[in-house]
Coordinates of C-alpha atoms and ligand atoms in Angstrom, one line a residue:
M247 CA 115.0 77.2 132.8
T248 CA 116.9 77.0 129.6
T249 CA 118.5 79.3 127.1
Y250 CA 118.3 79.4 123.3
S251 CA 121.6 78.8 121.6
G252 CA 123.1 78.4 118.1
R253 CA 120.7 79.2 115.3
H254 CA 117.9 80.4 117.6
A255 CA 120.2 82.7 119.5
A256 CA 121.4 84.1 116.2
F257 CA 117.9 84.8 115.1
L258 CA 117.0 86.4 118.4
E259 CA 120.0 88.6 118.1
E260 CA 118.8 89.5 114.6
I261 CA 115.3 90.5 115.7
G262 CA 117.0 92.6 118.5
V263 CA 116.4 90.3 121.4
G264 CA 119.5 89.4 123.4
P265 CA 120.1 86.2 125.3
L266 CA 116.8 85.2 126.9
W267 CA 115.7 82.7 129.4
V268 CA 112.4 81.0 128.8
R269 CA 110.4 78.3 130.6
R270 CA 111.6 74.8 129.6
T271 CA 108.1 73.8 128.5
A272 CA 108.1 76.6 125.9
A273 CA 111.5 75.7 124.7
A274 CA 110.6 72.0 124.3
S275 CA 107.5 72.8 122.3
M276 CA 109.4 74.3 120.3
G277 CA 103.2 75.9 88.5
Q278 CA 99.8 76.4 89.4
A279 CA 100.2 80.0 88.1
D280 CA 99.0 79.4 84.6
E281 CA 96.0 77.6 85.7
V282 CA 95.1 80.3 88.2
A283 CA 95.5 82.9 85.5
A284 CA 93.2 81.0 83.2
V285 CA 90.5 80.7 85.9
A286 CA 91.0 84.4 86.7
A287 CA 90.5 85.2 83.0
V288 CA 87.2 83.3 83.0
V289 CA 86.1 85.1 86.1
A290 CA 87.0 88.4 84.6
E291 CA 85.1 87.5 81.5
E292 CA 82.1 86.5 83.5
Q293 CA 82.2 89.8 85.3
R294 CA 82.5 91.7 82.0
V295 CA 79.5 89.8 80.4
A296 CA 77.4 90.4 83.5
A297 CA 78.2 94.1 83.6
P298 CA 76.7 96.5 84.1
A299 CA 72.9 96.2 84.2
E300 CA 72.3 92.7 85.7
R301 CA 75.5 92.7 87.7
A302 CA 75.5 92.6 91.4
P303 CA 78.1 94.9 93.0
S304 CA 80.6 92.2 92.3
A305 CA 80.2 88.9 90.4
W306 CA 81.9 87.4 93.4
T307 CA 79.5 88.5 96.1
D308 CA 77.7 85.4 97.4
A309 CA 74.4 87.1 96.4
S310 CA 75.3 87.6 92.7
P311 CA 72.7 85.9 90.5
A312 CA 74.8 86.4 87.4
S313 CA 77.7 84.4 88.6
C314 CA 77.9 80.6 88.3
A315 CA 81.1 80.6 90.4
P316 CA 80.9 78.8 93.7
A317 CA 80.5 80.9 96.9
V318 CA 83.8 82.0 98.3
A319 CA 83.2 79.7 101.3
E320 CA 83.0 76.7 99.0
M321 CA 86.1 77.5 96.9
D322 CA 89.2 75.3 96.6
W323 CA 92.6 77.0 96.5
M324 CA 92.7 77.5 92.8
Q325 CA 89.2 79.0 92.6
L326 CA 90.0 81.2 95.6
Q327 CA 93.2 82.5 94.1
A328 CA 91.5 83.2 90.8
A329 CA 88.7 85.0 92.6
V330 CA 91.1 87.2 94.4
A331 CA 93.1 87.9 91.2
A332 CA 89.9 89.1 89.5
C333 CA 88.3 90.8 92.5
T334 CA 86.6 94.2 92.0
K335 CA 84.6 94.2 95.3
C336 CA 86.1 97.4 96.5
R337 CA 88.0 100.3 94.9
L338 CA 91.4 99.1 96.0
C339 CA 91.4 97.1 92.7
E340 CA 91.7 100.4 90.8
Q341 CA 95.2 101.1 91.9
R342 CA 96.7 97.7 92.4
T343 CA 99.6 96.3 90.4
H344 CA 99.1 92.9 91.8
T345 CA 96.7 91.3 94.3
V346 CA 98.6 89.8 97.2
F347 CA 97.0 86.5 97.9
G348 CA 99.2 85.0 100.5
V349 CA 102.2 82.7 100.6
G350 CA 103.2 79.5 102.2
D351 CA 102.4 75.9 103.0
Q352 CA 98.7 75.3 102.4
K353 CA 98.7 72.8 105.3
A354 CA 100.7 75.1 107.6
K355 CA 100.3 74.8 111.3
W356 CA 101.3 78.4 111.8
L357 CA 99.3 81.3 110.2
F358 CA 100.6 84.9 110.4
I359 CA 98.2 87.6 109.4
G360 CA 99.2 91.2 108.6
E361 CA 97.4 94.2 107.5
G362 CA 97.7 94.6 103.8
P363 CA 100.2 94.9 101.0
G364 CA 102.5 97.9 100.9
R365 CA 104.4 99.3 97.9
S366 CA 106.9 96.4 97.6
E367 CA 104.2 93.7 98.1
D368 CA 102.0 95.3 95.5
A369 CA 104.9 95.3 93.1
K370 CA 105.8 91.7 93.7
G371 CA 102.4 90.1 94.5
E372 CA 103.8 88.5 97.7
P373 CA 103.2 89.5 101.3
F374 CA 105.9 90.9 103.6
V375 CA 108.8 91.3 101.1
G376 CA 110.0 94.7 102.3
P377 CA 112.0 95.6 105.4
A378 CA 109.1 94.5 107.7
G379 CA 109.1 91.2 105.9
K380 CA 112.8 90.6 106.7
L381 CA 112.0 91.2 110.3
L382 CA 109.0 88.9 110.1
D383 CA 111.2 86.1 108.5
N384 CA 113.6 86.5 111.4
M385 CA 110.8 86.3 114.0
L386 CA 109.6 83.1 112.3
L387 CA 113.1 81.6 112.4
A388 CA 113.4 82.5 116.1
I389 CA 110.6 80.1 116.8
G390 CA 111.9 77.5 114.4
V391 CA 109.5 78.3 111.5
K392 CA 110.6 79.2 108.0
R393 CA 108.5 81.1 105.4
G394 CA 106.9 78.6 103.1
V395 CA 107.5 75.6 105.4
N396 CA 104.8 74.9 108.0
A397 CA 103.9 78.6 107.9
Y398 CA 101.4 80.6 105.8
I399 CA 101.5 84.4 105.6
A400 CA 98.4 86.3 104.6
N401 CA 96.9 89.8 105.1
I402 CA 93.5 91.2 106.0
V403 CA 93.2 92.8 102.6
K404 CA 94.7 91.6 99.3
C405 CA 95.2 94.9 97.6
R406 CA 97.4 97.8 98.6
P407 CA 95.5 100.7 100.3
T408 CA 96.9 104.1 99.5
D409 CA 96.0 107.6 100.5
A410 CA 95.6 110.6 98.2
M411 CA 99.4 111.1 98.2
G412 CA 100.0 107.5 97.2
K413 CA 101.3 106.5 100.6
D414 CA 100.3 103.3 102.4
R415 CA 97.4 103.5 104.8
P416 CA 95.4 101.0 106.8
P417 CA 92.3 99.6 105.0
T418 CA 88.9 101.0 105.8
A419 CA 86.2 99.0 107.5
A420 CA 84.4 98.6 104.2
E421 CA 87.5 97.4 102.4
T422 CA 88.2 94.9 105.3
D423 CA 84.6 93.6 105.2
A424 CA 84.8 93.1 101.4
C425 CA 88.0 91.1 101.7
M426 CA 87.4 89.1 104.8
P427 CA 85.6 86.2 103.1
Y428 CA 88.8 85.4 101.2
L429 CA 90.9 85.3 104.4
N430 CA 88.2 83.3 106.1
R431 CA 88.3 80.7 103.3
Q432 CA 92.1 80.6 103.5
I433 CA 91.8 79.9 107.2
A434 CA 89.2 77.2 106.7
L435 CA 91.3 75.5 104.1
I436 CA 94.6 75.7 106.1
Q437 CA 93.1 74.9 109.5
P438 CA 96.3 76.1 111.3
T439 CA 97.1 75.1 114.8
V440 CA 97.8 78.7 115.8
I441 CA 97.1 82.1 114.3
V442 CA 99.3 85.1 115.0
A443 CA 97.7 88.5 114.3
L444 CA 100.5 91.0 113.4
G445 CA 99.5 94.5 114.5
K446 CA 96.4 96.5 115.2
T447 CA 94.5 96.1 111.9
A448 CA 94.8 92.3 111.9
A449 CA 93.9 92.0 115.6
L450 CA 91.0 94.4 115.6
S451 CA 89.6 93.0 112.3
L452 CA 89.7 89.4 113.4
L453 CA 88.5 90.0 117.0
K454 CA 86.0 92.6 116.0
R455 CA 87.1 95.1 118.5
D456 CA 86.5 98.8 118.8
P457 CA 88.9 100.9 116.7
D458 CA 90.2 102.5 119.9
T459 CA 91.4 99.1 121.3
S460 CA 95.2 99.0 121.6
V461 CA 97.4 96.0 120.7
A462 CA 98.8 96.3 124.3
T463 CA 95.4 95.3 125.7
L464 CA 95.1 92.3 123.5
R465 CA 98.6 90.9 124.0
G466 CA 99.2 88.2 126.5
S467 CA 96.0 86.3 126.1
V468 CA 95.0 83.4 123.9
H469 CA 92.0 84.6 121.9
R470 CA 90.0 82.5 119.5
Y471 CA 89.1 83.0 115.8
A472 CA 87.0 80.5 113.9
G473 CA 87.6 78.1 116.8
L474 CA 91.4 78.4 116.5
P475 CA 93.8 79.9 119.1
L476 CA 94.9 83.4 118.1
I477 CA 97.8 85.4 119.6
V478 CA 98.2 89.1 119.1
T479 CA 101.5 90.8 118.7
Y480 CA 103.0 94.0 117.3
H481 CA 103.4 94.5 113.6
P482 CA 106.9 94.1 112.3
A483 CA 106.8 97.6 110.7
Y484 CA 105.9 99.0 114.2
L485 CA 108.8 97.1 115.7
L486 CA 111.2 98.6 113.1
R487 CA 110.1 102.0 114.4
T488 CA 110.0 100.9 118.1
P489 CA 112.7 98.3 118.6
A490 CA 112.2 98.5 122.4
D491 CA 109.0 96.5 122.0
K492 CA 110.8 93.6 120.3
R493 CA 111.1 92.0 123.7
K494 CA 107.3 92.1 124.1
T495 CA 106.9 90.4 120.8
W496 CA 109.3 87.7 121.8
A497 CA 107.1 87.1 124.9
D498 CA 104.1 86.9 122.5
L499 CA 105.9 84.4 120.3
C500 CA 106.7 82.3 123.4
L501 CA 103.0 82.3 124.3
A502 CA 102.3 81.3 120.7
M503 CA 104.8 78.4 121.0
Q504 CA 103.2 77.3 124.3
T505 CA 99.8 77.4 122.7
Y506 CA 101.0 75.5 119.8
A507 CA 102.5 72.8 122.0
H508 CA 99.3 72.5 124.1
A509 CA 97.3 72.1 121.0
G510 CA 99.5 69.2 120.0
G511 CA 101.2 71.0 117.2
Ligands
URA29 N1 102.6 95.0 106.0 C1 101.6 94.1 106.1 O1 100.8 94.1 107.0 N2 101.5 93.2 105.1 C2 102.4 93.0 104.1 O2 102.2 92.1 103.3 C3 103.4 94.0 104.1 C4 103.5 94.9 105.0

């Protein structure tokens, strides 16, 4: 048995987990913007020219005869980012300030997937920048990972879902289905060693579980998505409301580290 000390201990303290003992094996394992905007403008123009009569529901659906763009599953990073920036596949595009593509190392070994952008993320165009994001950053640091370095952070949907009152809400099944090809392409391009699903929406969308399935029943096992190991844990926003469950999340992160080590990460 061993304890975490120094930096790790400080981060554990920060996420609300006191001194902890973990198994030794776990411890040991332990300016394209302009170009994207230009491609997005071409995509938007393609969509405008194709509208409305001959246009498929979206010029970016794989079935669209009007689009000469590659299928999402064939896109490179630049094309994918431009496609997301110009996406009109669901009505979330109507209210968005920014699409939130994802952030991090495109060759990251760790991929963290949340639900969808909230108000702060919509305003900034970057995932997890609000209070939940601060907690997520501390969770990453606790396992020796830093935002942008060997980690990629993405969401199930790229635009902020809001209710009639303008408040954040989970994405609908249709919104999730419309957006999943983008996430699937991100996963295929990154080829992470471990995926961590943050919260119910991410876990249920990726594992295709019944809406009644709880995060609690999915925790503690190594699932697979696209052939890659997937660990389920609580969403940082939930942990802010329910700090008592931070210990469970730390156990999940330990399982993720073990999985990472076994996969040779
Ligand atoms: N919650 C999420 O699931 N994703 C974000 O990017 C922000 C908050």
